[in-house]
């Protein structure tokens, strides 16, 4: 049931405050300000030398954000790969290490094959899945569920932000186990987690601004998305959402890679969506924006109040979201990139719930 929404996708975008809140409350004890996993993991984080994360598409981008969190918060090295490559790569794995699979459906063929490879290599298997009865869930040692509820829109939205929520809780649990996180630091991360549902609701108010920008995007042939740090996976996700829904060619790049090739694409016809919360990478991203502006590129800046005042660039379009702790920025910035892809598709008369050629669950190679 779509309720009052025109598409399931728009309904699911708007559900994110609720489902992210529900997912976090499953893993966080708000009273003590600590993360509290309700399941026993089959390994101890303090004994791991590294963690492998494997997934496809949007779930892979969630895993890529997870890598930044595990490495920064828990000082745990993460190997991450897309499942279709991982399954044939014959990656050497040491017995007793851990592999984490991220999948909304829990049925993705390549992800499942990678899981089976890891099992044969005697890895501990944990999975972040949305469908509790799925094959990946059944074949895992432990399932850390996302509580997004059924996702009907083919393009993943609420499953993505719930995957991020679970991965953040896991990274915090790992940080505590590995002694890289003090009690105060954990409390402050939990405070950021507590603020997230409210920030998502606040951010959803940018919809009209985003819709105006979508009119411009809808006329473009190509779009470039840029971001640094955890905004880099968001740039990849933004480009994927736009291409699958609107069929406009889009590419996501790490902002620092601009000079290594994609800058050649910049001209007056190319919109460049820059994801830049005012975090420690902000200044560097601004200098990349200046490079784009100097070549006539059309910038669409997704930033917060602080970042919008500090950009120093005129003649750019921006979407301003609330200031938030940088750790949860990937969850907050998912909202405008989803809305941008959605509205572009709708303006172009495309079916946002059922993009051509795509299946919700990819059970064959
Ligand atoms: C994009 C999208 C796909 C899926 C991918 C993995 O919007 O939905 O890229 O993320 O096919 O699917 P799951 O998570 O079911 O393994």
Coordinates of C-alpha atoms and ligand atoms in Angstrom, one line a residue:
X1 CA 0.0 0.0 0.0
X2 CA 1.5 3.3 -1.1
X3 CA -0.7 5.3 1.3
X4 CA -0.8 8.9 0.0
X5 CA 2.4 8.6 -1.9
X6 CA 2.7 8.6 -5.6
X7 CA 5.3 5.8 -5.6
X8 CA 6.6 3.2 -3.1
X9 CA 10.0 4.7 -3.5
X10 CA 8.8 8.1 -2.2
X11 CA 7.0 6.4 0.7
X12 CA 10.1 4.4 1.5
X13 CA 12.3 7.5 1.4
X14 CA 9.9 9.1 3.9
X15 CA 9.9 6.1 6.2
X16 CA 13.6 6.4 6.9
X17 CA 13.3 8.4 10.1
X18 CA 11.2 5.7 11.5
X19 CA 13.0 2.6 10.3
X20 CA 16.5 4.0 11.0
X21 CA 15.2 4.8 14.5
X22 CA 13.8 1.3 14.9
X23 CA 17.1 -0.3 13.7
X24 CA 19.2 1.8 16.0
X25 CA 17.0 1.0 19.0
X26 CA 17.6 -2.7 18.4
X27 CA 21.3 -2.2 18.8
X28 CA 21.7 0.7 21.2
X29 CA 20.9 0.9 24.9
X30 CA 19.9 4.6 25.1
X31 CA 19.8 4.6 28.9
X32 CA 23.4 3.6 29.3
X33 CA 24.6 5.3 26.1
X34 CA 26.2 2.1 24.8
X35 CA 25.9 -0.1 21.8
X36 CA 24.5 -3.5 22.9
X37 CA 24.4 -6.2 20.3
X38 CA 21.5 -8.5 21.1
X39 CA 23.3 -11.5 19.5
X40 CA 26.5 -13.3 20.4
X41 CA 29.1 -13.0 17.6
X42 CA 31.0 -16.2 16.6
X43 CA 34.3 -14.4 17.0
X44 CA 35.8 -11.6 19.2
X45 CA 36.6 -8.4 17.4
X46 CA 39.8 -8.1 19.5
X47 CA 41.1 -11.3 17.9
X48 CA 40.5 -10.2 14.3
X49 CA 43.4 -9.1 12.1
X50 CA 41.0 -8.0 9.4
X51 CA 37.4 -8.2 8.3
X52 CA 36.2 -8.9 4.7
X53 CA 33.1 -7.2 3.6
X54 CA 31.4 -8.4 0.4
X55 CA 28.2 -7.1 -1.3
X56 CA 26.7 -5.8 -4.6
X57 CA 25.4 -2.5 -5.7
X58 CA 23.9 -0.2 -3.1
X59 CA 24.7 -2.8 -0.4
X60 CA 28.3 -2.6 -1.4
X61 CA 28.3 1.2 -1.0
X62 CA 26.9 0.7 2.5
X63 CA 29.8 -1.7 3.1
X64 CA 32.2 0.9 1.8
X65 CA 31.0 3.4 4.3
X66 CA 31.3 0.6 6.9
X67 CA 35.0 0.2 6.0
X68 CA 35.7 3.8 6.8
X69 CA 33.9 3.4 10.2
X70 CA 35.6 0.1 11.2
X71 CA 39.0 1.4 10.3
X72 CA 38.6 4.8 12.1
X73 CA 36.5 3.8 15.1
X74 CA 37.9 0.3 15.7
X75 CA 41.2 0.4 14.0
X76 CA 40.2 -2.8 12.2
X77 CA 41.5 -3.2 8.7
X78 CA 38.7 -4.0 6.2
X79 CA 39.0 -5.6 2.8
X80 CA 35.9 -4.8 0.7
X81 CA 34.9 -6.1 -2.6
X82 CA 32.0 -6.5 -4.9
X83 CA 30.7 -10.0 -4.8
X84 CA 30.9 -10.8 -8.5
X85 CA 34.7 -10.2 -8.4
X86 CA 35.3 -11.6 -4.9
X87 CA 33.7 -15.0 -5.7
X88 CA 36.2 -15.7 -8.5
X89 CA 39.3 -13.9 -7.1
X90 CA 40.5 -16.8 -5.0
X91 CA 41.4 -14.4 -2.3
X92 CA 43.7 -16.0 0.4
X93 CA 41.9 -16.0 3.7
X94 CA 43.4 -17.0 7.0
X95 CA 41.3 -19.6 9.0
X96 CA 39.3 -18.1 11.8
X97 CA 38.9 -14.6 10.3
X98 CA 35.5 -13.0 9.7
X99 CA 33.5 -12.1 6.6
X100 CA 30.5 -9.8 6.6
X101 CA 27.9 -9.9 3.8
X102 CA 25.5 -7.1 3.3
X103 CA 22.2 -7.8 1.3
X104 CA 18.7 -6.4 1.4
X105 CA 17.1 -9.4 -0.2
X106 CA 19.5 -12.0 1.2
X107 CA 19.2 -13.8 -2.2
X108 CA 21.8 -12.1 -4.4
X109 CA 23.5 -14.9 -6.3
X110 CA 27.0 -13.5 -6.3
X111 CA 26.9 -12.5 -2.6
X112 CA 25.7 -16.0 -1.7
X113 CA 28.4 -17.6 -3.7
X114 CA 31.0 -15.4 -2.0
X115 CA 29.6 -16.4 1.4
X116 CA 30.0 -20.1 0.5
X117 CA 33.6 -19.5 -0.6
X118 CA 34.3 -17.9 2.7
X119 CA 32.7 -20.7 4.6
X120 CA 34.8 -23.2 2.7
X121 CA 37.8 -21.1 3.8
X122 CA 36.7 -21.4 7.4
X123 CA 35.7 -17.8 7.9
X124 CA 33.2 -16.8 10.5
X125 CA 30.2 -15.6 8.6
X126 CA 28.0 -12.7 9.7
X127 CA 25.4 -11.0 7.5
X128 CA 23.5 -7.8 7.5
X129 CA 20.2 -8.7 5.8
X130 CA 16.7 -7.3 5.6
X131 CA 14.9 -10.5 4.8
X132 CA 15.3 -12.7 7.9
X133 CA 14.1 -15.9 6.1
X134 CA 16.5 -15.5 3.2
X135 CA 19.2 -17.9 2.0
X136 CA 22.0 -15.6 3.1
X137 CA 20.5 -15.3 6.5
X138 CA 20.1 -19.1 6.8
X139 CA 23.6 -19.8 5.8
X140 CA 25.3 -17.3 8.1
X141 CA 26.6 -18.0 11.5
X142 CA 25.0 -14.9 12.8
X143 CA 22.5 -12.5 11.3
X144 CA 22.5 -8.8 12.3
X145 CA 19.2 -7.7 10.8
X146 CA 18.2 -4.4 9.4
X147 CA 14.7 -3.5 10.5
X148 CA 13.7 -1.6 7.3
X149 CA 10.5 -3.6 6.7
X150 CA 9.7 -4.8 3.2
X151 CA 11.2 -2.7 0.5
X152 CA 9.0 -2.6 -2.6
X153 CA 10.7 0.0 -4.8
X154 CA 13.3 -1.7 -6.9
X155 CA 15.9 1.0 -6.1
X156 CA 17.1 0.5 -2.6
X157 CA 16.5 3.5 -0.2
X158 CA 15.5 2.7 3.3
X159 CA 17.4 -0.6 3.2
X160 CA 20.6 1.4 2.5
X161 CA 20.2 3.8 5.5
X162 CA 19.3 0.8 7.8
X163 CA 22.4 -1.1 6.5
X164 CA 24.5 2.0 7.4
X165 CA 22.8 2.1 10.9
X166 CA 23.7 -1.5 11.6
X167 CA 27.3 -1.1 10.3
X168 CA 27.8 1.9 12.5
X169 CA 26.7 -0.1 15.6
X170 CA 29.0 -2.9 14.7
X171 CA 31.9 -0.6 14.2
X172 CA 31.2 0.9 17.7
X173 CA 31.0 -2.6 19.2
X174 CA 34.3 -3.5 17.5
X175 CA 35.8 -0.2 18.8
X176 CA 34.8 -1.0 22.4
X177 CA 36.1 -4.6 22.1
X178 CA 39.4 -3.6 20.6
X179 CA 39.9 -0.8 23.2
X180 CA 40.1 2.0 20.6
X181 CA 37.0 3.8 21.9
X182 CA 36.7 5.3 25.4
X183 CA 33.4 5.2 27.2
X184 CA 33.0 9.0 26.6
X185 CA 33.7 8.6 22.9
X186 CA 31.1 5.8 22.7
X187 CA 28.6 8.0 24.6
X188 CA 29.2 10.8 22.1
X189 CA 28.7 8.5 19.2
X190 CA 25.5 7.2 20.7
X191 CA 24.3 10.8 21.2
X192 CA 24.8 11.3 17.4
X193 CA 22.9 8.1 16.8
X194 CA 20.0 9.3 19.0
X195 CA 19.9 12.5 17.0
X196 CA 19.6 10.7 13.6
X197 CA 15.8 10.1 13.2
X198 CA 15.1 13.8 14.0
X199 CA 17.8 14.9 11.6
X200 CA 16.3 12.7 8.8
X201 CA 12.9 14.2 9.3
X202 CA 14.4 17.7 9.2
X203 CA 16.4 16.8 6.1
X204 CA 13.3 15.5 4.3
X205 CA 12.1 19.1 4.2
X206 CA 14.7 19.8 1.5
X207 CA 12.4 18.0 -1.0
X208 CA 11.1 21.1 -2.7
X209 CA 14.6 22.5 -3.2
X210 CA 15.8 19.2 -4.6
X211 CA 12.9 19.0 -7.0
X212 CA 13.8 22.4 -8.5
X213 CA 17.4 21.1 -9.1
X214 CA 16.0 17.9 -10.6
X215 CA 14.6 20.0 -13.4
X216 CA 18.1 21.0 -14.4
X217 CA 19.4 17.5 -14.0
X218 CA 16.6 16.1 -16.1
X219 CA 17.9 18.1 -19.1
X220 CA 21.5 16.7 -18.8
X221 CA 23.2 14.0 -20.7
X222 CA 25.7 13.2 -18.0
X223 CA 26.1 14.0 -14.3
X224 CA 29.2 13.8 -12.1
X225 CA 29.0 13.1 -8.3
X226 CA 32.0 13.9 -6.1
X227 CA 32.7 13.4 -2.4
X228 CA 35.6 12.6 0.0
X229 CA 35.8 10.3 3.0
X230 CA 32.5 8.7 3.7
X231 CA 30.9 11.1 1.2
X232 CA 32.8 9.2 -1.5
X233 CA 30.6 6.1 -1.2
X234 CA 27.6 8.5 -1.1
X235 CA 28.8 9.9 -4.5
X236 CA 28.9 6.4 -5.9
X237 CA 25.4 5.7 -4.5
X238 CA 24.1 9.0 -5.8
X239 CA 25.3 8.2 -9.3
X240 CA 23.9 4.7 -9.2
X241 CA 20.5 6.0 -8.0
X242 CA 20.4 8.6 -10.8
X243 CA 21.3 6.2 -13.6
X244 CA 19.0 3.4 -12.6
X245 CA 16.0 5.7 -12.2
X246 CA 16.4 8.3 -14.8
X247 CA 18.7 6.5 -17.3
X248 CA 21.0 9.5 -17.3
X249 CA 24.6 8.6 -17.4
X250 CA 26.2 9.4 -14.0
X251 CA 29.5 8.7 -12.4
X252 CA 30.7 9.0 -8.8
X253 CA 34.3 9.8 -8.1
X254 CA 36.4 10.5 -5.0
X255 CA 36.8 14.3 -5.2
X256 CA 40.6 13.9 -5.1
X257 CA 40.5 11.9 -8.2
X258 CA 39.1 14.8 -10.3
X259 CA 42.5 15.9 -11.6
X260 CA 43.4 12.3 -12.6
X261 CA 41.0 12.2 -15.5
X262 CA 37.4 13.2 -15.0
X263 CA 38.2 17.0 -14.9
X264 CA 38.5 16.6 -18.7
X265 CA 34.7 16.2 -18.8
X266 CA 33.9 19.5 -17.2
X267 CA 32.1 22.1 -19.3
X268 CA 29.0 24.3 -19.1
X269 CA 26.7 21.4 -19.8
X270 CA 27.9 19.1 -17.0
X271 CA 26.2 19.3 -13.6
X272 CA 28.5 18.2 -10.8
X273 CA 26.8 17.2 -7.6
X274 CA 29.2 17.7 -4.7
X275 CA 28.5 16.0 -1.4
X276 CA 30.3 18.1 1.2
X277 CA 29.3 18.2 4.9
X278 CA 31.4 20.6 6.9
X279 CA 33.8 18.0 8.2
X280 CA 37.5 17.6 8.2
X281 CA 37.5 17.0 4.4
X282 CA 35.4 20.1 3.6
X283 CA 38.2 22.5 2.7
X284 CA 39.8 20.0 0.3
X285 CA 36.4 19.4 -1.4
X286 CA 35.9 23.1 -1.7
X287 CA 39.2 23.4 -3.6
X288 CA 37.9 20.7 -6.0
X289 CA 34.7 22.7 -6.5
X290 CA 36.8 25.8 -7.4
X291 CA 38.5 23.7 -10.0
X292 CA 35.1 22.7 -11.4
X293 CA 33.8 26.3 -11.3
X294 CA 36.9 27.7 -13.0
X295 CA 36.1 25.4 -16.0
X296 CA 32.5 26.5 -16.2
X297 CA 31.0 23.3 -14.5
X298 CA 27.6 23.7 -12.9
X299 CA 27.9 22.8 -9.3
X300 CA 25.1 21.5 -7.1
X301 CA 26.4 21.5 -3.6
X302 CA 24.9 19.3 -0.9
X303 CA 26.1 20.6 2.4
X304 CA 25.0 21.9 5.8
X305 CA 24.4 25.4 7.2
X306 CA 28.0 25.8 8.1
X307 CA 29.3 24.5 4.8
X308 CA 26.9 26.7 2.8
X309 CA 28.2 29.8 4.5
X310 CA 31.8 28.8 4.1
X311 CA 31.9 27.7 0.4
X312 CA 32.9 31.2 -0.9
X313 CA 31.5 30.3 -4.3
X314 CA 28.8 32.3 -6.0
X315 CA 26.6 31.0 -8.8
X316 CA 26.2 27.6 -7.4
X317 CA 23.0 25.8 -6.5
X318 CA 22.9 24.2 -3.1
X319 CA 20.7 22.0 -1.0
X320 CA 21.3 22.8 2.7
X321 CA 20.7 20.0 5.2
X322 CA 20.9 20.4 9.0
X323 CA 24.3 20.4 10.7
X324 CA 25.1 17.0 12.1
X325 CA 28.0 15.0 13.6
X326 CA 30.2 13.8 10.7
X327 CA 29.8 10.2 11.7
X328 CA 26.1 10.1 10.8
X329 CA 26.4 12.4 7.7
X330 CA 26.3 9.4 5.3
X331 CA 22.8 8.6 6.7
X332 CA 21.6 12.2 6.5
X333 CA 23.0 12.9 3.0
X334 CA 21.4 9.7 1.6
X335 CA 18.1 11.6 1.7
X336 CA 18.9 14.4 -0.8
X337 CA 20.6 12.0 -3.2
X338 CA 17.6 9.7 -3.2
X339 CA 15.2 12.6 -3.7
X340 CA 17.3 14.0 -6.5
X341 CA 17.2 10.7 -8.4
X342 CA 13.5 10.2 -7.7
X343 CA 12.4 13.6 -8.8
X344 CA 14.5 13.5 -11.9
X345 CA 13.0 10.2 -12.9
X346 CA 9.4 11.4 -12.2
X347 CA 10.0 14.7 -14.2
X348 CA 11.2 12.6 -17.1
X349 CA 8.2 10.3 -17.0
X350 CA 10.1 7.3 -15.9
X351 CA 8.7 4.6 -13.6
X352 CA 10.5 5.2 -10.3
X353 CA 9.3 2.0 -8.7
X354 CA 10.1 -0.3 -11.6
X355 CA 13.1 1.0 -13.6
X356 CA 13.5 -0.9 -16.9
X357 CA 15.7 -4.0 -17.0
X358 CA 16.1 -4.2 -13.3
X359 CA 15.0 -6.9 -10.8
X360 CA 14.5 -6.4 -7.1
X361 CA 16.4 -9.5 -6.3
X362 CA 19.2 -10.7 -8.5
X363 CA 19.2 -14.5 -8.0
X364 CA 21.2 -15.3 -11.1
X365 CA 24.7 -14.3 -12.1
Ligands
LIG1 C1 20.3 -0.3 -6.3 C2 20.0 -1.7 -5.8 C3 21.0 -2.8 -6.1 C4 21.1 -3.7 -4.9 C5 21.9 -4.9 -5.3 C6 22.2 -5.8 -4.1 O1 19.3 0.6 -5.9 O2 19.0 -1.9 -5.2 O3 22.2 -2.2 -6.5 O4 21.6 -3.0 -3.9 O5 21.3 -5.6 -6.3 O6 20.9 -6.3 -3.7 P1 20.8 -7.0 -2.3 O7 21.0 -6.0 -1.2 O8 19.4 -7.6 -2.2 O9 21.9 -8.1 -2.2

